[in-house]
Coordinates of C-alpha atoms and ligand atoms in Angstrom, one line a residue:
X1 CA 0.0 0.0 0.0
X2 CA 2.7 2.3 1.1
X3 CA 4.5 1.9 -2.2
X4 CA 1.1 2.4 -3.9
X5 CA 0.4 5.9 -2.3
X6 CA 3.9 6.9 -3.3
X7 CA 3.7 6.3 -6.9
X8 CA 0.6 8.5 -7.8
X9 CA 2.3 10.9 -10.3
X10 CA 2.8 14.3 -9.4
X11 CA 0.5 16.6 -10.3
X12 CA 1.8 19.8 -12.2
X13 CA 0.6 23.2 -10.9
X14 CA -0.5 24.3 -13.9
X15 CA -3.1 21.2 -14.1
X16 CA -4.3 22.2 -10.5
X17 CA -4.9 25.9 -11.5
X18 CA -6.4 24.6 -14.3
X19 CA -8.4 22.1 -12.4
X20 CA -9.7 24.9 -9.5
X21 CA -10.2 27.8 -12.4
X22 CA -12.4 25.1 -13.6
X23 CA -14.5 24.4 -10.8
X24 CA -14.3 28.3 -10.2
X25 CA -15.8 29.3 -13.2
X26 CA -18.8 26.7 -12.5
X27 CA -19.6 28.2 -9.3
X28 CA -19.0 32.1 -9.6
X29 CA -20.5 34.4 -7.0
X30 CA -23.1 36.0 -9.0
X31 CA -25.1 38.8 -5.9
X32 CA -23.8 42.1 -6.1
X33 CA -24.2 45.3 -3.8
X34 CA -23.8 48.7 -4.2
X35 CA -21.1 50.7 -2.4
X36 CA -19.7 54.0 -2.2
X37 CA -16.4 54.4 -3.4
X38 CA -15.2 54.3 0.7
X39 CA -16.3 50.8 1.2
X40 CA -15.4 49.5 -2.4
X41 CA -11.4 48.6 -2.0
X42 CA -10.5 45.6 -2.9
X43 CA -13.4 44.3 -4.0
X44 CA -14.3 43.2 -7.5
X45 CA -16.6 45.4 -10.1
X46 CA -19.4 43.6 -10.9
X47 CA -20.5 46.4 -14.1
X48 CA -18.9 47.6 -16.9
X49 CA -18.2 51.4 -15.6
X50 CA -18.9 53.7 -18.7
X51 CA -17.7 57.1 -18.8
X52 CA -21.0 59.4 -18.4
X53 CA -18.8 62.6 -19.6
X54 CA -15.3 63.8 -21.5
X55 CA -12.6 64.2 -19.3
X56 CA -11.5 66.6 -19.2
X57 CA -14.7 67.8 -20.1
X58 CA -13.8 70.8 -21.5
X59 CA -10.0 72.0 -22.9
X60 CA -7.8 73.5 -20.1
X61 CA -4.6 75.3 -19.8
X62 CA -1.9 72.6 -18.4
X63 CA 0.4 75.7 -17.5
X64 CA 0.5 78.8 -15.7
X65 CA 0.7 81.4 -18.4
X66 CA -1.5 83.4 -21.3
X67 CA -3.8 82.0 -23.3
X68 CA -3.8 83.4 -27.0
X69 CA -5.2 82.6 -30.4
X70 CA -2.0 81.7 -32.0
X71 CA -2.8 83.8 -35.2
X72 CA -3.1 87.2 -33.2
X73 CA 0.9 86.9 -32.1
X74 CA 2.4 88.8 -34.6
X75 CA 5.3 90.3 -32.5
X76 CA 3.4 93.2 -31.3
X77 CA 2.6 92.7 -27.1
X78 CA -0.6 92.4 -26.7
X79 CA -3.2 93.7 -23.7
X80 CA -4.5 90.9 -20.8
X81 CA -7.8 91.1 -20.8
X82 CA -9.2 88.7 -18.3
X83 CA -8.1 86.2 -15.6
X84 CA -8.9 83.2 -15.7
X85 CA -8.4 80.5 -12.4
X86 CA -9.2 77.1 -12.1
X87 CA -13.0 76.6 -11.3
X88 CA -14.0 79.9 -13.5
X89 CA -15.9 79.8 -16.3
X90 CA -14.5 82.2 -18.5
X91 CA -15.8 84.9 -21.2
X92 CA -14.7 84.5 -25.0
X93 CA -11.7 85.7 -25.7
X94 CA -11.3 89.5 -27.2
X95 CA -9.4 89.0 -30.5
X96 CA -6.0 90.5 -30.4
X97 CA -6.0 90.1 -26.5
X98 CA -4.3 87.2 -24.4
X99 CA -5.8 86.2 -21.0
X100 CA -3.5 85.3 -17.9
X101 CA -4.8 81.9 -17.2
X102 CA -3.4 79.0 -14.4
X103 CA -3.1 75.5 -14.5
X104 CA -6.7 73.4 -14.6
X105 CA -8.9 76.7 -15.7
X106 CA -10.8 76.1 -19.1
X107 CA -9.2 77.7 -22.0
X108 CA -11.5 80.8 -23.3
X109 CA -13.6 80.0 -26.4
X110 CA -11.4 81.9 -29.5
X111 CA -7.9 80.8 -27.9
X112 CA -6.2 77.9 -29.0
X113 CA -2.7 78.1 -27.4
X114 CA -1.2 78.6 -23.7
X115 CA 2.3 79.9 -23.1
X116 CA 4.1 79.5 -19.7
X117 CA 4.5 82.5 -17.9
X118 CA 8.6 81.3 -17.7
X119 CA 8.4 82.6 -21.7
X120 CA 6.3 85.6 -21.0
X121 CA 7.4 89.4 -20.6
X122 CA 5.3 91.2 -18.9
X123 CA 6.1 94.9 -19.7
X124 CA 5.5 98.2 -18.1
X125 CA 2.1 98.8 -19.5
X126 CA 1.1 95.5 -18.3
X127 CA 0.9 94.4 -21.9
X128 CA 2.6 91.0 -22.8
X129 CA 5.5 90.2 -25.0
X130 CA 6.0 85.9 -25.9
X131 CA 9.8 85.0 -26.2
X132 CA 9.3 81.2 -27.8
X133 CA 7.8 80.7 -31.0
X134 CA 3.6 79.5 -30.5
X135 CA 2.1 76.5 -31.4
X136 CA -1.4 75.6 -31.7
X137 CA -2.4 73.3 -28.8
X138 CA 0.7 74.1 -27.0
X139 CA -0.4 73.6 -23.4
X140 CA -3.6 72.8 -24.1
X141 CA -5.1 69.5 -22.5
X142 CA -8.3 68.9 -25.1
X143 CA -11.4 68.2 -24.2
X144 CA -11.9 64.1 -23.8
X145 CA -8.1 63.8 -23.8
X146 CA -8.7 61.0 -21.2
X147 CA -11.6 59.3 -22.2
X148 CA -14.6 60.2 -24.3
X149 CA -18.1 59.8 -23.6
X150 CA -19.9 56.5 -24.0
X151 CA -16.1 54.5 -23.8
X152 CA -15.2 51.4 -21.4
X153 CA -13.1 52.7 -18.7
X154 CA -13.3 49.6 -16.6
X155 CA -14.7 45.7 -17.3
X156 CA -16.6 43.9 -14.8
X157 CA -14.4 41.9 -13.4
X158 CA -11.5 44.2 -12.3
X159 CA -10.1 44.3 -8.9
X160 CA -10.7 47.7 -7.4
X161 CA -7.6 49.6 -6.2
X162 CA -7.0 53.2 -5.6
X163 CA -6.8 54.1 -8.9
X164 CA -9.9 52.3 -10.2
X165 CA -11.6 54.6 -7.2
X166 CA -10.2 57.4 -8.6
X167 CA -10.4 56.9 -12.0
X168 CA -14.4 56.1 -10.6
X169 CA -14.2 59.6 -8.8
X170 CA -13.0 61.4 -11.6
X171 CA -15.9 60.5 -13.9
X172 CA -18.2 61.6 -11.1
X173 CA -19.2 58.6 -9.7
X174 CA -19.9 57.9 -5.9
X175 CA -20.7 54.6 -5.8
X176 CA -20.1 51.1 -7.5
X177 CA -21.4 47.8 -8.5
X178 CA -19.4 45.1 -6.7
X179 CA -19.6 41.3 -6.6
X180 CA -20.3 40.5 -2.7
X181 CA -17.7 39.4 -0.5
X182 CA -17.4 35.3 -0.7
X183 CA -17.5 34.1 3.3
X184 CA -14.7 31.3 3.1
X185 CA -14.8 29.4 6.5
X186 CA -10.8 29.2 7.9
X187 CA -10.6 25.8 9.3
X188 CA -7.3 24.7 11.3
X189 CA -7.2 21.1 12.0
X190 CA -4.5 20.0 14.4
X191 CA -4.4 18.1 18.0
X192 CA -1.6 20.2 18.5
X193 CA -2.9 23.7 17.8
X194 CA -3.7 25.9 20.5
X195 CA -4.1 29.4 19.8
X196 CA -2.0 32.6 20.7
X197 CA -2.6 33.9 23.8
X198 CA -3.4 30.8 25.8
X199 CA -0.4 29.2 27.6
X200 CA 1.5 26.2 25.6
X201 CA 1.0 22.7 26.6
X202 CA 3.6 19.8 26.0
X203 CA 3.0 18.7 22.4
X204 CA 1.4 21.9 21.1
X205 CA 2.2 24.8 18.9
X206 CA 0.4 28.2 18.4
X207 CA -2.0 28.2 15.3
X208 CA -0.6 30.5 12.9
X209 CA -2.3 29.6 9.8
X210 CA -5.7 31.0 11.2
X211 CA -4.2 34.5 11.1
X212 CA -2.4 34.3 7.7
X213 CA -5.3 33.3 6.1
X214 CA -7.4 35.3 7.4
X215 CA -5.5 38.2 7.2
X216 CA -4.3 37.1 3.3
X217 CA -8.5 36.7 2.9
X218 CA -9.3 40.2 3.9
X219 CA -6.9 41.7 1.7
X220 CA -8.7 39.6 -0.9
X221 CA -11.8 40.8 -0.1
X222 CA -13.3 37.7 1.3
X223 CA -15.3 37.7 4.8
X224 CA -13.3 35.4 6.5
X225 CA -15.3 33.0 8.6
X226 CA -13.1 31.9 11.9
X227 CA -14.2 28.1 12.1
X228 CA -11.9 27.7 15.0
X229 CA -9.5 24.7 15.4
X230 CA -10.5 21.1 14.8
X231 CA -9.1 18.6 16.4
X232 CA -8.1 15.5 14.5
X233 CA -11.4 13.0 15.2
X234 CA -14.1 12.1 12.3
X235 CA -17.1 12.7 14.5
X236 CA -15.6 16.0 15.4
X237 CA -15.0 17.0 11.8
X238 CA -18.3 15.7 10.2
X239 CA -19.9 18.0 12.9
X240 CA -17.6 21.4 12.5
X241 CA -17.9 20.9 8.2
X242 CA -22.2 20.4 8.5
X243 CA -21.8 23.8 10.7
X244 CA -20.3 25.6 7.8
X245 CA -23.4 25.0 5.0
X246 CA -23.3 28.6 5.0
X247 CA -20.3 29.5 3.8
X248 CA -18.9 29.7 -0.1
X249 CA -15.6 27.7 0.6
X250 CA -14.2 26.1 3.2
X251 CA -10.3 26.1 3.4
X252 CA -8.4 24.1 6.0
X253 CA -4.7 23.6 7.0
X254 CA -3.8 20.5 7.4
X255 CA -4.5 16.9 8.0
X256 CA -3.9 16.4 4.2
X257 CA -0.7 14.7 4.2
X258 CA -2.0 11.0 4.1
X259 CA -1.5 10.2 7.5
X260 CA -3.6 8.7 9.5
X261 CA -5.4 11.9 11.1
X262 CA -6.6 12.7 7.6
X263 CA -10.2 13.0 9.0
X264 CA -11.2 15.5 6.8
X265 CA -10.7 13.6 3.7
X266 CA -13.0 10.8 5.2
X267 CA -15.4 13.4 6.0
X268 CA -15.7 14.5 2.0
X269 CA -15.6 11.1 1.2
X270 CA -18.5 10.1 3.1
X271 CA -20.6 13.3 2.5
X272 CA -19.4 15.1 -0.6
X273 CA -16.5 14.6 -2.9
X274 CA -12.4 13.9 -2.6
X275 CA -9.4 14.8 -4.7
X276 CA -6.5 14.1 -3.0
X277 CA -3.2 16.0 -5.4
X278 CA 0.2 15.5 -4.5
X279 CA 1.3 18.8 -6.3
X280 CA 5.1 19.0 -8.3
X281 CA 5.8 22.0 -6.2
X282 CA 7.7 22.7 -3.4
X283 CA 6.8 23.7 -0.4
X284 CA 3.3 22.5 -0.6
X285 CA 3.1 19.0 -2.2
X286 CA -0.8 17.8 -0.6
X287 CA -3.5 19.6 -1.4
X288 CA -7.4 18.6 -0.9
X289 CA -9.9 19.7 -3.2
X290 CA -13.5 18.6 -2.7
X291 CA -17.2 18.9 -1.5
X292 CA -18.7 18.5 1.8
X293 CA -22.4 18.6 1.0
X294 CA -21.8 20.2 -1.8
X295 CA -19.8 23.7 0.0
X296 CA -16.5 23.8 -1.9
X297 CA -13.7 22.3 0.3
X298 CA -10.0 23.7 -0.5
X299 CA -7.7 21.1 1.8
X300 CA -4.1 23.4 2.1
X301 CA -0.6 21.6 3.6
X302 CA -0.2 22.8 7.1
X303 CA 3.3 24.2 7.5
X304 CA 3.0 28.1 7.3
X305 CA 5.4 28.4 4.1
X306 CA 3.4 25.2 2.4
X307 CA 0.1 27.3 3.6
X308 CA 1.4 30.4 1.7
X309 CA 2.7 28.8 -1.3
X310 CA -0.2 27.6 -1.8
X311 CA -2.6 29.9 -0.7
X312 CA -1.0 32.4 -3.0
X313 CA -0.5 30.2 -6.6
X314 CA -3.7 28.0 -6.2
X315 CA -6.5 29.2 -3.4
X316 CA -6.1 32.7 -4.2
X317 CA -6.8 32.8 -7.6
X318 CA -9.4 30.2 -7.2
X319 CA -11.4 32.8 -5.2
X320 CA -10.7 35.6 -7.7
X321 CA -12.1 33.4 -10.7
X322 CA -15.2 32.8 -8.4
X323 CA -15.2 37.1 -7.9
X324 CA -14.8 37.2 -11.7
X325 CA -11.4 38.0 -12.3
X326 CA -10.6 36.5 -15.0
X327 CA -6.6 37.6 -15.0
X328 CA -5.4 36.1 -12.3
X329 CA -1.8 35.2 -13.0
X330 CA 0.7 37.2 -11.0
X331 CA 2.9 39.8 -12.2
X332 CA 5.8 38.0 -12.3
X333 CA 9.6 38.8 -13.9
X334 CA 12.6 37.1 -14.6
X335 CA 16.0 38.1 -12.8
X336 CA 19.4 36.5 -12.4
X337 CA 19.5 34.1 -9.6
X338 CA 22.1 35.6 -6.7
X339 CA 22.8 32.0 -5.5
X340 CA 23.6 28.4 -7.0
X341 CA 21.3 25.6 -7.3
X342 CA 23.3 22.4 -7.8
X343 CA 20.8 19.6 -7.4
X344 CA 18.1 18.8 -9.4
X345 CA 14.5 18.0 -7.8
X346 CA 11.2 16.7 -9.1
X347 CA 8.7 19.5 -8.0
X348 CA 9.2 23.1 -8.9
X349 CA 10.8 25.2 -6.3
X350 CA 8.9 28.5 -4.7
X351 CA 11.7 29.6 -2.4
X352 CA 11.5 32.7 0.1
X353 CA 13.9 35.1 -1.4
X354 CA 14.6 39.1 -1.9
X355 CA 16.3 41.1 -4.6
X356 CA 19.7 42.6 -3.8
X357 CA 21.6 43.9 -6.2
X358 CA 19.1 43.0 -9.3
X359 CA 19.9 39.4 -7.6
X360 CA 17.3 36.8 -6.3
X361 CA 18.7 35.6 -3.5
X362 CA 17.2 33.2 -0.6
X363 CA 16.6 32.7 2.6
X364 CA 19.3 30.0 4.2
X365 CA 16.3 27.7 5.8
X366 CA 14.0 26.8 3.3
X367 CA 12.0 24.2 5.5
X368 CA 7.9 24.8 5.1
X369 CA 7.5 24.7 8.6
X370 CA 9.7 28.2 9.0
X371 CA 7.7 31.3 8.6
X372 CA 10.4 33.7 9.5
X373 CA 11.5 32.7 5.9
X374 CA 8.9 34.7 4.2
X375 CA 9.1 37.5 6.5
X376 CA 12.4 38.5 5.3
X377 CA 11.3 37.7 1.6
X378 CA 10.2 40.3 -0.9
X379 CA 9.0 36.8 -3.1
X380 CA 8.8 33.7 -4.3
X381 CA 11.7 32.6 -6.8
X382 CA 10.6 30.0 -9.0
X383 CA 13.3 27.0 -9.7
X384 CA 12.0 24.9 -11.8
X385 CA 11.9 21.1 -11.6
X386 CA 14.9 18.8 -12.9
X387 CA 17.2 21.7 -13.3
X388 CA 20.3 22.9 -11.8
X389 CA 21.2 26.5 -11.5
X390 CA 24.6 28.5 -11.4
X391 CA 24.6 32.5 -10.1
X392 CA 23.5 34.7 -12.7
X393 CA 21.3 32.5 -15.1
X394 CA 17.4 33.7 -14.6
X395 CA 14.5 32.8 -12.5
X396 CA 11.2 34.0 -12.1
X397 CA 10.5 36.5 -9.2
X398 CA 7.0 36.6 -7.7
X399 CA 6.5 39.1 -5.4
X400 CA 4.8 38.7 -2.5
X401 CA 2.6 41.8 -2.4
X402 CA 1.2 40.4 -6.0
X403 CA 0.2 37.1 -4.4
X404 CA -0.7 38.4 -0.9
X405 CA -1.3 41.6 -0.8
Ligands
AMP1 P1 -0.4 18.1 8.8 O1 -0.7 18.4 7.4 O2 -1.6 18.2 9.7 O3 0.4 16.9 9.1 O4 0.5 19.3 9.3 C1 1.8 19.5 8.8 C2 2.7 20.4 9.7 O5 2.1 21.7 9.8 C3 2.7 19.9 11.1 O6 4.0 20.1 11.6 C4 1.7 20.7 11.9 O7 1.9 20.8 13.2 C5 1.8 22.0 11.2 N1 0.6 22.8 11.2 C6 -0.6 22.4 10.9 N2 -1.5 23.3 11.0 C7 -0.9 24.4 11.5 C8 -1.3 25.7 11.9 N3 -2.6 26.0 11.8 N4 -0.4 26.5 12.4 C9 0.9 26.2 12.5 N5 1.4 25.0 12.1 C10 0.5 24.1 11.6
MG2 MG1 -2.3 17.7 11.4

């Protein structure tokens, strides 16, 4: 049997992305709310936001200066006859006259150039003499430079940061169409978890995949649902997963590495659906994916670095298809390695590293149990599988605020 379970093939990531994006895509979130643009970061348009006006919607001067209709510079200085500030709405403007206008204030109807007051003379009689040779538009932001009436400024579907929000503000609009927060139920199964704040007993460690997750959900713009610690017994388990029927997923560290306390994989095969996947990555080989009673069960590896890995490459954007997203990869970019890599393994590499010099280089303990590893990180550096690396040839850089933040 033992030899058995060790020679189920090793799943590629890619086919377990593909797998969950799958599943995703058959169970999106589909209720939306509205939101003012306050409440609304983070979370994921759920309309198509159309601009409603130009912007700008009318031309304005970029510069501090004079306005002018080109044509009317003929050498001779010519008279100011208006100011014009931002917020103004100004009169047409007097042919053969220039108007002293500042940065953001609508250009006068009749002028079609601005020049900086840097290349202006003001003389004596207050009149004003131009230095530079004029251009039409100089200066000039036109109207609907930005975006036009009518035209897709965002898709459904994007991820709502501080610019979308201001982009949002800028076209007037105070509130937004979002996709509601998924509740995903954070499940830590473990005899030997207690959690922080309580003294430690012989035997146990303090839960730290309960806050990662839930902090790493929050960002995501998930209601995290704390479903406590669950200790490693069936009867236990079948009761904690039948309290969740609430919830959009369920995601537990833990109990997935084929040992004998595996309870929750009985659990979902009794009352729902089991994939065990041993994963070609590294940290993060087991991973459960399943049903209990038909609420979506994502199974992650319990050692915090094996949690992260794959919270960030699989669960993640498994929760962002279900919001809509449909890009989910990561930004990701290729830089030369600061260290060597001299043996070969079978499961891709996601090591804790940081960029020094233009260099990845990594942190010295690279076991999925430490944490402190990916606090000094900046990213993940992707080695891939069966390949050996010398200092200086590329790997792929993952940065941790992509996948996390
Ligand atoms: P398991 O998959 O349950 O065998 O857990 C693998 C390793 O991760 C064990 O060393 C566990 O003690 C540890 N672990 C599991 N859950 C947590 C957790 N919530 N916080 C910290 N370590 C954990
Ligand atoms: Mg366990």
């Amino acid at each position: 049997m033992a030899e058995l379970a060790a020679a189920k093939p090793l799943m590629p990531l890619e086919q377990a992305l593909a797998q969950l994006l799958a599943l995703a895509d058959g169970t999106p979130i589909t209720e939306h709310e509205t939101l003012s643009l306050a409440h609304a970061h983070g979370r994921v348009l759920a309309e198509d936001l159309i601009a409603g006006l130009d912007l700008p919607p009318w031309p304005n001067s970029a510069m501090d200066g004079y306005a002018l209709r080109c044509a009317d510079w003929t050498g001779t200085p010519l008279p100011v006859s208006q100011r014009i500030f931002a917020g103004q709405a100004p009169a047409p403007l007097q042919p053969g006259t220039c108007a002293r206008i500042f940065t953001g204030a609508p250009l006068p109807a009749g002028a079609d150039c601005v020049e900086m007051q840097e290349n202006a003379e003001v003389l004596d009689d207050q009149r004003v003499r131009f230095v530079e040779p004029l251009a039409v538009d100089q200066n000039v932001r036109p109207q609907g430079q930005e975006t036009r009436v009518g035209e897709l400024v965002l898709a459904a579907g994007t991820v709502l940061s501080a610019i979308e929000l201001g982009l949002a503000a800028s076209l007037g609009r105070a509130q937004l169409r979002v996709v509601r927060r998924p509740r995903v139920a954070v499940l830590s199964t473990g005899d030997e978890l207690i959690e922080p704040g309580l003294p430690l007993g012989p035997g146990q460690i303090y839960n730290s995949n309960r806050q990662l997750l839930i902090s790493w959900l929050t960002r995501l713009g998930c209601e995290a649902v704390d479903a406590g610690i669950l200790p490693d017994d069936l009867d236990r388990t079948r009761a904690r997963l039948s309290e969740l029927h609430g919830v959009d997923l369920i995601l537990s560290t833990g109990g997935v590495s084929v040992g004998e306390a595996d309870f929750l994989g009985i659990a979902l095969r009794e009352e729902g659906e089991l994939a065990l996947w041993k994963l070609a990555i590294k940290p993060g080989k087991p991973l459960t994916c399943g049903h209990f009673r038909g609420v979506p069960v994502i199974g992650l590896p319990g050692n915090p670095a094996s949690t992260l890995v794959t919270f960030a490459l699989l669960a993640r954007p498994y929760l962002l298809r279900r919001l809509g997203v449909q890009e989910v990869t990561p930004l990701q970019f290729s830089v030369p390695a600061g260290f060597d890599w001299p043996r070969a393994g079978n499961r891709r590499e996601y090591l804790r590293g940081r960029l020094e010099n233009g260099r990845a280089v990594i942190y010295a303990n690279q076991s999925s149990g430490v944490l402190r590893s990916a606090a000094w990180a900046q990213g993940l550096v992707e080695v891939r599988e069966e390949r050996t690396l010398q200092a200086g040839e590329p790997v792929l850089f993952i940065p941790l605020s992509e996948v996390l933040g």
